[in-house]
PDB file of N, CA and C in Angstrom:
ATOM      1  N   MET A  20     -98.986 -71.008 -99.362  1.00 57.00           N
ATOM      2  CA  MET A  20     -98.085 -70.243 -99.626  1.00 57.00           C
ATOM      3  C   MET A  20     -97.880 -69.705-101.182  1.00 57.00           C
ATOM      4  N   GLN A  21     -98.226 -68.339-101.143  1.00 59.00           N
ATOM      5  CA  GLN A  21     -98.570 -67.817-102.723  1.00 59.00           C
ATOM      6  C   GLN A  21     -97.198 -67.115-103.107  1.00 59.00           C
ATOM      7  N   LEU A  22     -96.857 -67.094-104.147  1.00 58.00           N
ATOM      8  CA  LEU A  22     -95.647 -66.368-104.802  1.00 58.00           C
ATOM      9  C   LEU A  22     -96.142 -65.530-106.064  1.00 58.00           C
ATOM     10  N   ASN A  23     -95.652 -64.352-106.228  1.00 63.00           N
ATOM     11  CA  ASN A  23     -95.856 -63.497-107.266  1.00 63.00           C
ATOM     12  C   ASN A  23     -94.968 -64.203-108.395  1.00 63.00           C
ATOM     13  N   LYS A  24     -95.357 -63.628-109.578  1.00 59.00           N
ATOM     14  CA  LYS A  24     -94.416 -63.978-110.706  1.00 59.00           C
ATOM     15  C   LYS A  24     -92.956 -63.734-110.509  1.00 59.00           C
ATOM     16  N   ARG A  25     -92.610 -62.556-110.085  1.00 59.00           N
ATOM     17  CA  ARG A  25     -91.117 -62.282-110.094  1.00 59.00           C
ATOM     18  C   ARG A  25     -90.439 -63.314-108.784  1.00 59.00           C
ATOM     19  N   GLN A  26     -91.282 -63.489-107.840  1.00 57.00           N
ATOM     20  CA  GLN A  26     -90.830 -64.290-106.754  1.00 57.00           C
ATOM     21  C   GLN A  26     -90.638 -65.608-107.289  1.00 57.00           C
ATOM     22  N   PHE A  27     -91.217 -66.204-108.008  1.00 55.00           N
ATOM     23  CA  PHE A  27     -91.325 -67.445-108.536  1.00 55.00           C
ATOM     24  C   PHE A  27     -90.231 -67.569-109.427  1.00 55.00           C
ATOM     25  N   LEU A  28     -89.989 -66.708-110.364  1.00 56.00           N
ATOM     26  CA  LEU A  28     -88.994 -66.742-111.361  1.00 56.00           C
ATOM     27  C   LEU A  28     -87.806 -66.574-110.907  1.00 56.00           C
ATOM     28  N   MET A  29     -87.377 -65.865-109.601  1.00 58.00           N
ATOM     29  CA  MET A  29     -86.145 -65.531-108.959  1.00 58.00           C
ATOM     30  C   MET A  29     -85.508 -66.706-108.584  1.00 58.00           C
ATOM     31  N   GLY A  30     -86.181 -67.577-108.230  1.00 57.00           N
ATOM     32  CA  GLY A  30     -85.475 -68.835-107.550  1.00 57.00           C
ATOM     33  C   GLY A  30     -85.771 -70.198-108.091  1.00 57.00           C
ATOM     34  N   SER A  31     -86.935 -70.331-108.902  1.00 56.00           N
ATOM     35  CA  SER A  31     -87.326 -71.771-109.247  1.00 56.00           C
ATOM     36  C   SER A  31     -86.405 -72.222-110.393  1.00 56.00           C
ATOM     37  N   ALA A  32     -85.930 -71.322-111.198  1.00 55.00           N
ATOM     38  CA  ALA A  32     -84.998 -72.057-112.171  1.00 55.00           C
ATOM     39  C   ALA A  32     -83.836 -72.611-111.724  1.00 55.00           C
ATOM     40  N   ALA A  33     -83.263 -72.103-110.589  1.00 52.00           N
ATOM     41  CA  ALA A  33     -82.082 -72.893-110.209  1.00 52.00           C
ATOM     42  C   ALA A  33     -82.331 -74.102-109.563  1.00 52.00           C
ATOM     43  N   LEU A  34     -83.556 -74.054-108.770  1.00 56.00           N
ATOM     44  CA  LEU A  34     -83.869 -75.322-107.829  1.00 56.00           C
ATOM     45  C   LEU A  34     -84.372 -76.397-109.050  1.00 56.00           C
ATOM     46  N   ALA A  35     -85.038 -75.867-110.112  1.00 54.00           N
ATOM     47  CA  ALA A  35     -85.629 -76.761-110.918  1.00 54.00           C
ATOM     48  C   ALA A  35     -84.607 -77.482-111.739  1.00 54.00           C
ATOM     49  N   MET A  36     -83.474 -76.875-112.011  1.00 50.00           N
ATOM     50  CA  MET A  36     -82.260 -77.455-112.748  1.00 50.00           C
ATOM     51  C   MET A  36     -81.512 -78.272-111.854  1.00 50.00           C
ATOM     52  N   ALA A  37     -81.587 -78.123-110.470  1.00 52.00           N
ATOM     53  CA  ALA A  37     -80.733 -78.934-109.621  1.00 52.00           C
ATOM     54  C   ALA A  37     -81.164 -80.435-109.604  1.00 52.00           C
ATOM     55  N   GLY A  38     -82.406 -80.666-110.161  1.00 50.00           N
ATOM     56  CA  GLY A  38     -82.859 -82.021-110.329  1.00 50.00           C
ATOM     57  C   GLY A  38     -82.275 -82.706-111.418  1.00 50.00           C
ATOM     58  N   HIS A  39     -81.589 -82.077-112.345  1.00 47.00           N
ATOM     59  CA  HIS A  39     -80.879 -82.632-113.548  1.00 47.00           C
ATOM     60  C   HIS A  39     -79.462 -82.759-113.230  1.00 47.00           C
ATOM     61  N   ILE A  40     -78.795 -82.344-112.265  1.00 46.00           N
ATOM     62  CA  ILE A  40     -77.555 -82.148-111.948  1.00 46.00           C
ATOM     63  C   ILE A  40     -76.998 -83.603-111.745  1.00 46.00           C
ATOM     64  N   GLY A  41     -75.818 -84.069-112.347  1.00 45.00           N
ATOM     65  CA  GLY A  41     -75.439 -85.340-112.199  1.00 45.00           C
ATOM     66  C   GLY A  41     -76.180 -86.437-112.852  1.00 45.00           C
ATOM     67  N   GLY A  42     -76.883 -86.002-113.969  1.00 45.00           N
ATOM     68  CA  GLY A  42     -77.455 -87.155-114.754  1.00 45.00           C
ATOM     69  C   GLY A  42     -78.452 -87.779-114.110  1.00 45.00           C
ATOM     70  N   ALA A  43     -78.729 -89.120-113.953  1.00 44.00           N
ATOM     71  CA  ALA A  43     -79.912 -89.833-113.315  1.00 44.00           C
ATOM     72  C   ALA A  43     -79.790 -89.833-111.994  1.00 44.00           C
ATOM     73  N   ARG A  44     -78.707 -89.722-111.337  1.00 51.00           N
ATOM     74  CA  ARG A  44     -78.614 -89.972-110.076  1.00 51.00           C
ATOM     75  C   ARG A  44     -79.507 -89.037-109.059  1.00 51.00           C
ATOM     76  N   ALA A  45     -80.036 -89.379-108.143  1.00 61.00           N
ATOM     77  CA  ALA A  45     -80.991 -88.777-107.170  1.00 61.00           C
ATOM     78  C   ALA A  45     -80.107 -87.969-106.395  1.00 61.00           C
ATOM     79  N   ALA A  46     -80.255 -86.562-106.224  1.00 69.00           N
ATOM     80  CA  ALA A  46     -79.670 -85.787-105.218  1.00 69.00           C
ATOM     81  C   ALA A  46     -80.295 -85.906-103.798  1.00 69.00           C
ATOM     82  N   SER A  47     -79.551 -85.850-102.751  1.00 90.00           N
ATOM     83  CA  SER A  47     -80.131 -85.997-101.479  1.00 90.00           C
ATOM     84  C   SER A  47     -79.867 -84.668-100.772  1.00 90.00           C
ATOM     85  N   ALA A  48     -78.863 -83.840-101.299  1.00 92.00           N
ATOM     86  CA  ALA A  48     -78.650 -82.452-100.841  1.00 92.00           C
ATOM     87  C   ALA A  48     -78.376 -81.464-102.032  1.00 92.00           C
ATOM     88  N   ILE A  49     -78.825 -80.416-102.074  1.00 93.00           N
ATOM     89  CA  ILE A  49     -78.552 -79.258-103.264  1.00 93.00           C
ATOM     90  C   ILE A  49     -78.073 -78.045-102.527  1.00 93.00           C
ATOM     91  N   SER A  50     -76.816 -77.334-103.023  1.00 94.00           N
ATOM     92  CA  SER A  50     -76.372 -76.385-102.578  1.00 94.00           C
ATOM     93  C   SER A  50     -76.757 -75.212-103.524  1.00 94.00           C
ATOM     94  N   TYR A  51     -77.037 -74.151-103.094  1.00 93.00           N
ATOM     95  CA  TYR A  51     -77.294 -72.995-104.082  1.00 93.00           C
ATOM     96  C   TYR A  51     -76.730 -71.737-103.489  1.00 93.00           C
ATOM     97  N   TRP A  52     -75.715 -71.020-104.314  1.00 93.00           N
ATOM     98  CA  TRP A  52     -75.210 -69.883-103.931  1.00 93.00           C
ATOM     99  C   TRP A  52     -75.836 -68.793-104.781  1.00 93.00           C
ATOM    100  N   HIS A  53     -75.972 -67.526-104.183  1.00 92.00           N
ATOM    101  CA  HIS A  53     -76.590 -66.364-104.679  1.00 92.00           C
ATOM    102  C   HIS A  53     -75.942 -65.307-104.149  1.00 92.00           C
ATOM    103  N   HIS A  54     -76.589 -64.112-104.594  1.00 89.00           N
ATOM    104  CA  HIS A  54     -76.086 -62.796-103.880  1.00 89.00           C
ATOM    105  C   HIS A  54     -77.284 -61.965-103.937  1.00 89.00           C
ATOM    106  N   PHE A  55     -78.246 -62.514-103.382  1.00 89.00           N
ATOM    107  CA  PHE A  55     -79.662 -61.369-102.988  1.00 89.00           C
ATOM    108  C   PHE A  55     -79.283 -60.692-101.931  1.00 89.00           C
ATOM    109  N   THR A  56     -79.705 -59.567-102.183  1.00 85.00           N
ATOM    110  CA  THR A  56     -79.415 -58.482-101.064  1.00 85.00           C
ATOM    111  C   THR A  56     -80.671 -58.061-100.199  1.00 85.00           C
ATOM    112  N   SER A  57     -81.961 -57.980-100.826  1.00 90.00           N
ATOM    113  CA  SER A  57     -82.999 -57.404-100.030  1.00 90.00           C
ATOM    114  C   SER A  57     -83.595 -58.576 -99.320  1.00 90.00           C
ATOM    115  N   GLN A  58     -84.444 -57.907 -98.365  1.00 92.00           N
ATOM    116  CA  GLN A  58     -85.173 -58.849 -97.293  1.00 92.00           C
ATOM    117  C   GLN A  58     -86.381 -59.348 -98.156  1.00 92.00           C
ATOM    118  N   SER A  59     -86.851 -58.675 -99.285  1.00 92.00           N
ATOM    119  CA  SER A  59     -87.976 -59.422-100.029  1.00 92.00           C
ATOM    120  C   SER A  59     -87.211 -60.526-100.828  1.00 92.00           C
ATOM    121  N   GLU A  60     -86.187 -60.415-101.346  1.00 92.00           N
ATOM    122  CA  GLU A  60     -85.623 -61.321-102.299  1.00 92.00           C
ATOM    123  C   GLU A  60     -85.249 -62.605-101.298  1.00 92.00           C
ATOM    124  N   MET A  61     -84.673 -62.429-100.307  1.00 92.00           N
ATOM    125  CA  MET A  61     -84.416 -63.669 -99.202  1.00 92.00           C
ATOM    126  C   MET A  61     -85.747 -64.287 -98.894  1.00 92.00           C
ATOM    127  N   ALA A  62     -86.806 -63.475 -98.743  1.00 93.00           N
ATOM    128  CA  ALA A  62     -88.028 -63.986 -98.162  1.00 93.00           C
ATOM    129  C   ALA A  62     -88.700 -64.869 -99.142  1.00 93.00           C
ATOM    130  N   SER A  63     -88.457 -64.339-100.716  1.00 93.00           N
ATOM    131  CA  SER A  63     -88.806 -65.174-101.685  1.00 93.00           C
ATOM    132  C   SER A  63     -88.137 -66.395-101.804  1.00 93.00           C
ATOM    133  N   LEU A  64     -86.931 -66.281-101.677  1.00 93.00           N
ATOM    134  CA  LEU A  64     -85.947 -67.533-101.913  1.00 93.00           C
ATOM    135  C   LEU A  64     -86.504 -68.662-100.984  1.00 93.00           C
ATOM    136  N   LEU A  65     -86.712 -68.125 -99.593  1.00 93.00           N
ATOM    137  CA  LEU A  65     -87.077 -68.927 -98.553  1.00 93.00           C
ATOM    138  C   LEU A  65     -88.211 -69.777 -98.816  1.00 93.00           C
ATOM    139  N   LYS A  66     -89.147 -69.041 -99.493  1.00 94.00           N
ATOM    140  CA  LYS A  66     -90.700 -69.541 -99.751  1.00 94.00           C
ATOM    141  C   LYS A  66     -90.398 -70.558-100.892  1.00 94.00           C
ATOM    142  N   ILE A  67     -89.617 -70.230-101.805  1.00 93.00           N
ATOM    143  CA  ILE A  67     -89.407 -71.342-102.985  1.00 93.00           C
ATOM    144  C   ILE A  67     -88.767 -72.483-102.354  1.00 93.00           C
ATOM    145  N   ILE A  68     -87.732 -72.338-101.512  1.00 93.00           N
ATOM    146  CA  ILE A  68     -87.071 -73.462-101.080  1.00 93.00           C
ATOM    147  C   ILE A  68     -88.016 -74.376-100.233  1.00 93.00           C
ATOM    148  N   ALA A  69     -88.987 -73.692 -99.558  1.00 94.00           N
ATOM    149  CA  ALA A  69     -89.921 -74.612 -98.790  1.00 94.00           C
ATOM    150  C   ALA A  69     -90.705 -75.218 -99.533  1.00 94.00           C
ATOM    151  N   LEU A  70     -91.220 -74.624-100.905  1.00 93.00           N
ATOM    152  CA  LEU A  70     -92.062 -75.343-101.724  1.00 93.00           C
ATOM    153  C   LEU A  70     -91.370 -76.398-102.286  1.00 93.00           C
ATOM    154  N   PHE A  71     -89.952 -76.173-102.688  1.00 92.00           N
ATOM    155  CA  PHE A  71     -89.233 -77.260-103.503  1.00 92.00           C
ATOM    156  C   PHE A  71     -89.186 -78.521-102.435  1.00 92.00           C
ATOM    157  N   GLN A  72     -88.937 -78.250-101.105  1.00 91.00           N
ATOM    158  CA  GLN A  72     -88.681 -79.200-100.069  1.00 91.00           C
ATOM    159  C   GLN A  72     -89.962 -80.040 -99.897  1.00 91.00           C
ATOM    160  N   ALA A  73     -91.067 -79.203 -99.788  1.00 92.00           N
ATOM    161  CA  ALA A  73     -92.263 -79.867 -99.643  1.00 92.00           C
ATOM    162  C   ALA A  73     -92.656 -81.015-100.657  1.00 92.00           C
ATOM    163  N   ALA A  74     -92.113 -80.776-101.759  1.00 92.00           N
ATOM    164  CA  ALA A  74     -92.354 -81.629-103.000  1.00 92.00           C
ATOM    165  C   ALA A  74     -91.272 -82.689-103.022  1.00 92.00           C
ATOM    166  N   ASN A  75     -90.155 -82.463-102.384  1.00 92.00           N
ATOM    167  CA  ASN A  75     -89.016 -83.236-102.573  1.00 92.00           C
ATOM    168  C   ASN A  75     -88.503 -83.574-101.309  1.00 92.00           C
ATOM    169  N   ALA A  76     -89.196 -84.302-100.248  1.00 90.00           N
ATOM    170  CA  ALA A  76     -88.710 -84.371 -98.824  1.00 90.00           C
ATOM    171  C   ALA A  76     -87.439 -85.075 -98.707  1.00 90.00           C
ATOM    172  N   ASP A  77     -87.045 -85.734 -99.525  1.00 92.00           N
ATOM    173  CA  ASP A  77     -85.662 -86.450 -99.359  1.00 92.00           C
ATOM    174  C   ASP A  77     -84.630 -85.576 -99.807  1.00 92.00           C
ATOM    175  N   VAL A  78     -84.721 -84.292-100.251  1.00 92.00           N
ATOM    176  CA  VAL A  78     -83.673 -83.361-100.666  1.00 92.00           C
ATOM    177  C   VAL A  78     -83.699 -82.427 -99.885  1.00 92.00           C
ATOM    178  N   ALA A  79     -82.725 -82.336 -99.206  1.00 93.00           N
ATOM    179  CA  ALA A  79     -82.074 -80.809 -98.286  1.00 93.00           C
ATOM    180  C   ALA A  79     -81.606 -79.788 -99.183  1.00 93.00           C
ATOM    181  N   VAL A  80     -82.057 -78.630 -98.977  1.00 94.00           N
ATOM    182  CA  VAL A  80     -81.506 -77.445 -99.967  1.00 94.00           C
ATOM    183  C   VAL A  80     -80.705 -76.558 -98.769  1.00 94.00           C
ATOM    184  N   THR A  81     -79.391 -76.273 -99.161  1.00 93.00           N
ATOM    185  CA  THR A  81     -78.938 -75.325 -98.455  1.00 93.00           C
ATOM    186  C   THR A  81     -78.603 -74.004 -99.391  1.00 93.00           C
ATOM    187  N   GLN A  82     -78.820 -72.944 -98.839  1.00 94.00           N
ATOM    188  CA  GLN A  82     -78.519 -71.674 -99.696  1.00 94.00           C
ATOM    189  C   GLN A  82     -77.456 -70.818 -98.870  1.00 94.00           C
ATOM    190  N   GLU A  83     -76.647 -70.310 -99.814  1.00 94.00           N
ATOM    191  CA  GLU A  83     -75.383 -69.419 -99.204  1.00 94.00           C
ATOM    192  C   GLU A  83     -75.328 -68.102 -99.947  1.00 94.00           C
ATOM    193  N   ASN A  84     -75.426 -67.100 -99.196  1.00 93.00           N
ATOM    194  CA  ASN A  84     -75.501 -65.668 -99.706  1.00 93.00           C
ATOM    195  C   ASN A  84     -74.007 -65.414 -99.824  1.00 93.00           C
ATOM    196  N   ILE A  85     -73.647 -65.086-100.877  1.00 92.00           N
ATOM    197  CA  ILE A  85     -72.318 -64.609-101.041  1.00 92.00           C
ATOM    198  C   ILE A  85     -72.184 -63.203-101.695  1.00 92.00           C
ATOM    199  N   PRO A  86     -71.871 -62.070-100.844  1.00 91.00           N
ATOM    200  CA  PRO A  86     -71.950 -60.615-101.392  1.00 91.00           C
ATOM    201  C   PRO A  86     -71.331 -60.552-102.885  1.00 91.00           C
ATOM    202  N   ASN A  87     -71.991 -59.861-103.566  1.00 86.00           N
ATOM    203  CA  ASN A  87     -71.961 -59.644-105.031  1.00 86.00           C
ATOM    204  C   ASN A  87     -70.381 -59.356-105.295  1.00 86.00           C
ATOM    205  N   SER A  88     -69.814 -58.587-104.566  1.00 89.00           N
ATOM    206  CA  SER A  88     -68.235 -58.115-104.534  1.00 89.00           C
ATOM    207  C   SER A  88     -67.464 -59.196-104.397  1.00 89.00           C
ATOM    208  N   GLU A  89     -67.699 -60.460-103.833  1.00 91.00           N
ATOM    209  CA  GLU A  89     -66.822 -61.552-103.542  1.00 91.00           C
ATOM    210  C   GLU A  89     -67.221 -62.878-104.253  1.00 91.00           C
ATOM    211  N   TYR A  90     -68.118 -62.591-105.139  1.00 86.00           N
ATOM    212  CA  TYR A  90     -68.929 -63.914-105.909  1.00 86.00           C
ATOM    213  C   TYR A  90     -68.044 -64.597-106.750  1.00 86.00           C
ATOM    214  N   MET A  91     -67.694 -63.708-107.789  1.00 85.00           N
ATOM    215  CA  MET A  91     -66.616 -64.284-108.818  1.00 85.00           C
ATOM    216  C   MET A  91     -65.114 -64.957-108.051  1.00 85.00           C
ATOM    217  N   ALA A  92     -64.707 -64.087-107.055  1.00 89.00           N
ATOM    218  CA  ALA A  92     -63.383 -64.831-106.420  1.00 89.00           C
ATOM    219  C   ALA A  92     -63.745 -66.216-105.604  1.00 89.00           C
ATOM    220  N   LYS A  93     -65.213 -66.241-104.924  1.00 90.00           N
ATOM    221  CA  LYS A  93     -65.421 -67.462-104.425  1.00 90.00           C
ATOM    222  C   LYS A  93     -65.647 -68.498-105.557  1.00 90.00           C
ATOM    223  N   VAL A  94     -66.354 -68.182-106.432  1.00 85.00           N
ATOM    224  CA  VAL A  94     -66.848 -69.306-107.549  1.00 85.00           C
ATOM    225  C   VAL A  94     -65.363 -69.705-108.122  1.00 85.00           C
ATOM    226  N   SER A  95     -64.553 -68.897-108.309  1.00 84.00           N
ATOM    227  CA  SER A  95     -63.056 -69.388-109.120  1.00 84.00           C
ATOM    228  C   SER A  95     -62.447 -70.106-108.039  1.00 84.00           C
ATOM    229  N   SER A  96     -62.444 -70.065-106.674  1.00 90.00           N
ATOM    230  CA  SER A  96     -61.740 -70.613-105.776  1.00 90.00           C
ATOM    231  C   SER A  96     -62.320 -71.875-105.728  1.00 90.00           C
ATOM    232  N   ALA A  97     -63.643 -72.052-105.705  1.00 89.00           N
ATOM    233  CA  ALA A  97     -64.473 -73.401-105.626  1.00 89.00           C
ATOM    234  C   ALA A  97     -64.123 -74.301-106.796  1.00 89.00           C
ATOM    235  N   VAL A  98     -64.076 -73.599-108.049  1.00 84.00           N
ATOM    236  CA  VAL A  98     -63.725 -74.363-109.068  1.00 84.00           C
ATOM    237  C   VAL A  98     -62.478 -74.951-109.013  1.00 84.00           C
ATOM    238  N   LEU A  99     -61.572 -74.149-108.713  1.00 87.00           N
ATOM    239  CA  LEU A  99     -60.053 -74.783-108.694  1.00 87.00           C
ATOM    240  C   LEU A  99     -59.854 -75.820-107.592  1.00 87.00           C
ATOM    241  N   ALA A 100     -60.588 -75.630-106.545  1.00 90.00           N
ATOM    242  CA  ALA A 100     -60.828 -76.720-105.321  1.00 90.00           C
ATOM    243  C   ALA A 100     -61.665 -77.843-105.521  1.00 90.00           C
ATOM    244  N   GLY A 101     -62.438 -77.841-106.500  1.00 87.00           N
ATOM    245  CA  GLY A 101     -63.359 -78.863-106.758  1.00 87.00           C
ATOM    246  C   GLY A 101     -64.528 -78.796-105.868  1.00 87.00           C
ATOM    247  N   GLY A 102     -64.885 -77.661-105.300  1.00 88.00           N
ATOM    248  CA  GLY A 102     -65.822 -77.426-104.307  1.00 88.00           C
ATOM    249  C   GLY A 102     -67.014 -76.627-104.841  1.00 88.00           C
ATOM    250  N   ARG A 103     -67.490 -76.709-106.108  1.00 87.00           N
ATOM    251  CA  ARG A 103     -68.456 -75.934-106.749  1.00 87.00           C
ATOM    252  C   ARG A 103     -69.737 -76.214-105.932  1.00 87.00           C
ATOM    253  N   PRO A 104     -70.827 -75.119-105.985  1.00 90.00           N
ATOM    254  CA  PRO A 104     -72.260 -75.706-105.476  1.00 90.00           C
ATOM    255  C   PRO A 104     -72.826 -76.486-106.553  1.00 90.00           C
ATOM    256  N   ASP A 105     -74.073 -77.088-106.217  1.00 90.00           N
ATOM    257  CA  ASP A 105     -74.780 -77.781-107.037  1.00 90.00           C
ATOM    258  C   ASP A 105     -75.600 -76.645-108.047  1.00 90.00           C
ATOM    259  N   THR A 106     -75.893 -75.493-107.710  1.00 88.00           N
ATOM    260  CA  THR A 106     -76.394 -74.616-108.498  1.00 88.00           C
ATOM    261  C   THR A 106     -76.312 -73.222-108.046  1.00 88.00           C
ATOM    262  N   ALA A 107     -76.163 -72.400-108.963  1.00 87.00           N
ATOM    263  CA  ALA A 107     -75.816 -70.892-108.313  1.00 87.00           C
ATOM    264  C   ALA A 107     -76.495 -70.023-109.429  1.00 87.00           C
ATOM    265  N   MET A 108     -76.748 -68.817-108.706  1.00 86.00           N
ATOM    266  CA  MET A 108     -77.357 -67.625-109.439  1.00 86.00           C
ATOM    267  C   MET A 108     -76.305 -67.063-110.506  1.00 86.00           C
ATOM    268  N   VAL A 109     -76.597 -66.672-111.505  1.00 82.00           N
ATOM    269  CA  VAL A 109     -75.815 -66.279-112.667  1.00 82.00           C
ATOM    270  C   VAL A 109     -76.635 -65.159-113.142  1.00 82.00           C
ATOM    271  N   ILE A 110     -75.876 -64.074-113.489  1.00 81.00           N
ATOM    272  CA  ILE A 110     -76.358 -62.915-114.157  1.00 81.00           C
ATOM    273  C   ILE A 110     -75.685 -62.729-115.462  1.00 81.00           C
ATOM    274  N   ALA A 111     -76.294 -62.008-116.296  1.00 85.00           N
ATOM    275  CA  ALA A 111     -75.886 -62.435-117.891  1.00 85.00           C
ATOM    276  C   ALA A 111     -74.375 -61.826-118.036  1.00 85.00           C
ATOM    277  N   GLU A 112     -73.987 -60.782-117.140  1.00 84.00           N
ATOM    278  CA  GLU A 112     -72.593 -60.203-117.330  1.00 84.00           C
ATOM    279  C   GLU A 112     -71.561 -61.359-116.901  1.00 84.00           C
ATOM    280  N   ARG A 113     -72.093 -62.267-116.085  1.00 80.00           N
ATOM    281  CA  ARG A 113     -70.898 -63.347-115.608  1.00 80.00           C
ATOM    282  C   ARG A 113     -71.125 -64.709-116.391  1.00 80.00           C
ATOM    283  N   PHE A 114     -72.138 -64.837-117.298  1.00 81.00           N
ATOM    284  CA  PHE A 114     -72.469 -66.138-117.820  1.00 81.00           C
ATOM    285  C   PHE A 114     -71.239 -66.676-118.570  1.00 81.00           C
ATOM    286  N   ALA A 115     -70.626 -65.773-119.239  1.00 85.00           N
ATOM    287  CA  ALA A 115     -69.229 -66.178-120.240  1.00 85.00           C
ATOM    288  C   ALA A 115     -68.281 -66.949-119.393  1.00 85.00           C
ATOM    289  N   ASP A 116     -67.886 -65.924-118.270  1.00 79.00           N
ATOM    290  CA  ASP A 116     -66.936 -66.305-117.253  1.00 79.00           C
ATOM    291  C   ASP A 116     -67.144 -67.679-116.597  1.00 79.00           C
ATOM    292  N   LEU A 117     -68.429 -67.756-116.312  1.00 75.00           N
ATOM    293  CA  LEU A 117     -68.855 -68.993-115.303  1.00 75.00           C
ATOM    294  C   LEU A 117     -68.892 -70.359-116.361  1.00 75.00           C
ATOM    295  N   THR A 118     -69.265 -70.114-117.549  1.00 80.00           N
ATOM    296  CA  THR A 118     -69.496 -71.332-118.300  1.00 80.00           C
ATOM    297  C   THR A 118     -68.054 -71.725-118.780  1.00 80.00           C
ATOM    298  N   GLY A 119     -66.988 -70.650-118.970  1.00 79.00           N
ATOM    299  CA  GLY A 119     -65.684 -70.860-119.216  1.00 79.00           C
ATOM    300  C   GLY A 119     -65.007 -71.813-118.103  1.00 79.00           C
ATOM    301  N   ARG A 120     -65.459 -71.596-116.992  1.00 73.00           N
ATOM    302  CA  ARG A 120     -65.039 -72.263-115.772  1.00 73.00           C
ATOM    303  C   ARG A 120     -65.717 -73.802-115.697  1.00 73.00           C
ATOM    304  N   GLY A 121     -66.547 -74.124-116.456  1.00 72.00           N
ATOM    305  CA  GLY A 121     -67.357 -75.236-116.426  1.00 72.00           C
ATOM    306  C   GLY A 121     -68.103 -75.472-115.636  1.00 72.00           C
TER     307      GLY A 121
END
């Protein structure tokens, strides 16, 4: 499976960071929230997930597509309820709000 630079960068950072979540504990599952919209973005994400899972067979990755218009409301609700994802897509305009929520 080959990826171009854009495809690789789109999803690899989030999945790479997932290995550091929770300090030294090993994850058996990783949830990833995003708001990709195009078929090519989704195809690239699925390729990256497949590559990650091939290298980490003991880790299951689930991705959830959240429409951009609902993203911050869902993240805010999840933070309040204690049900945040392990990793999530973050655009620059939302970075301060999301880091403010921990």
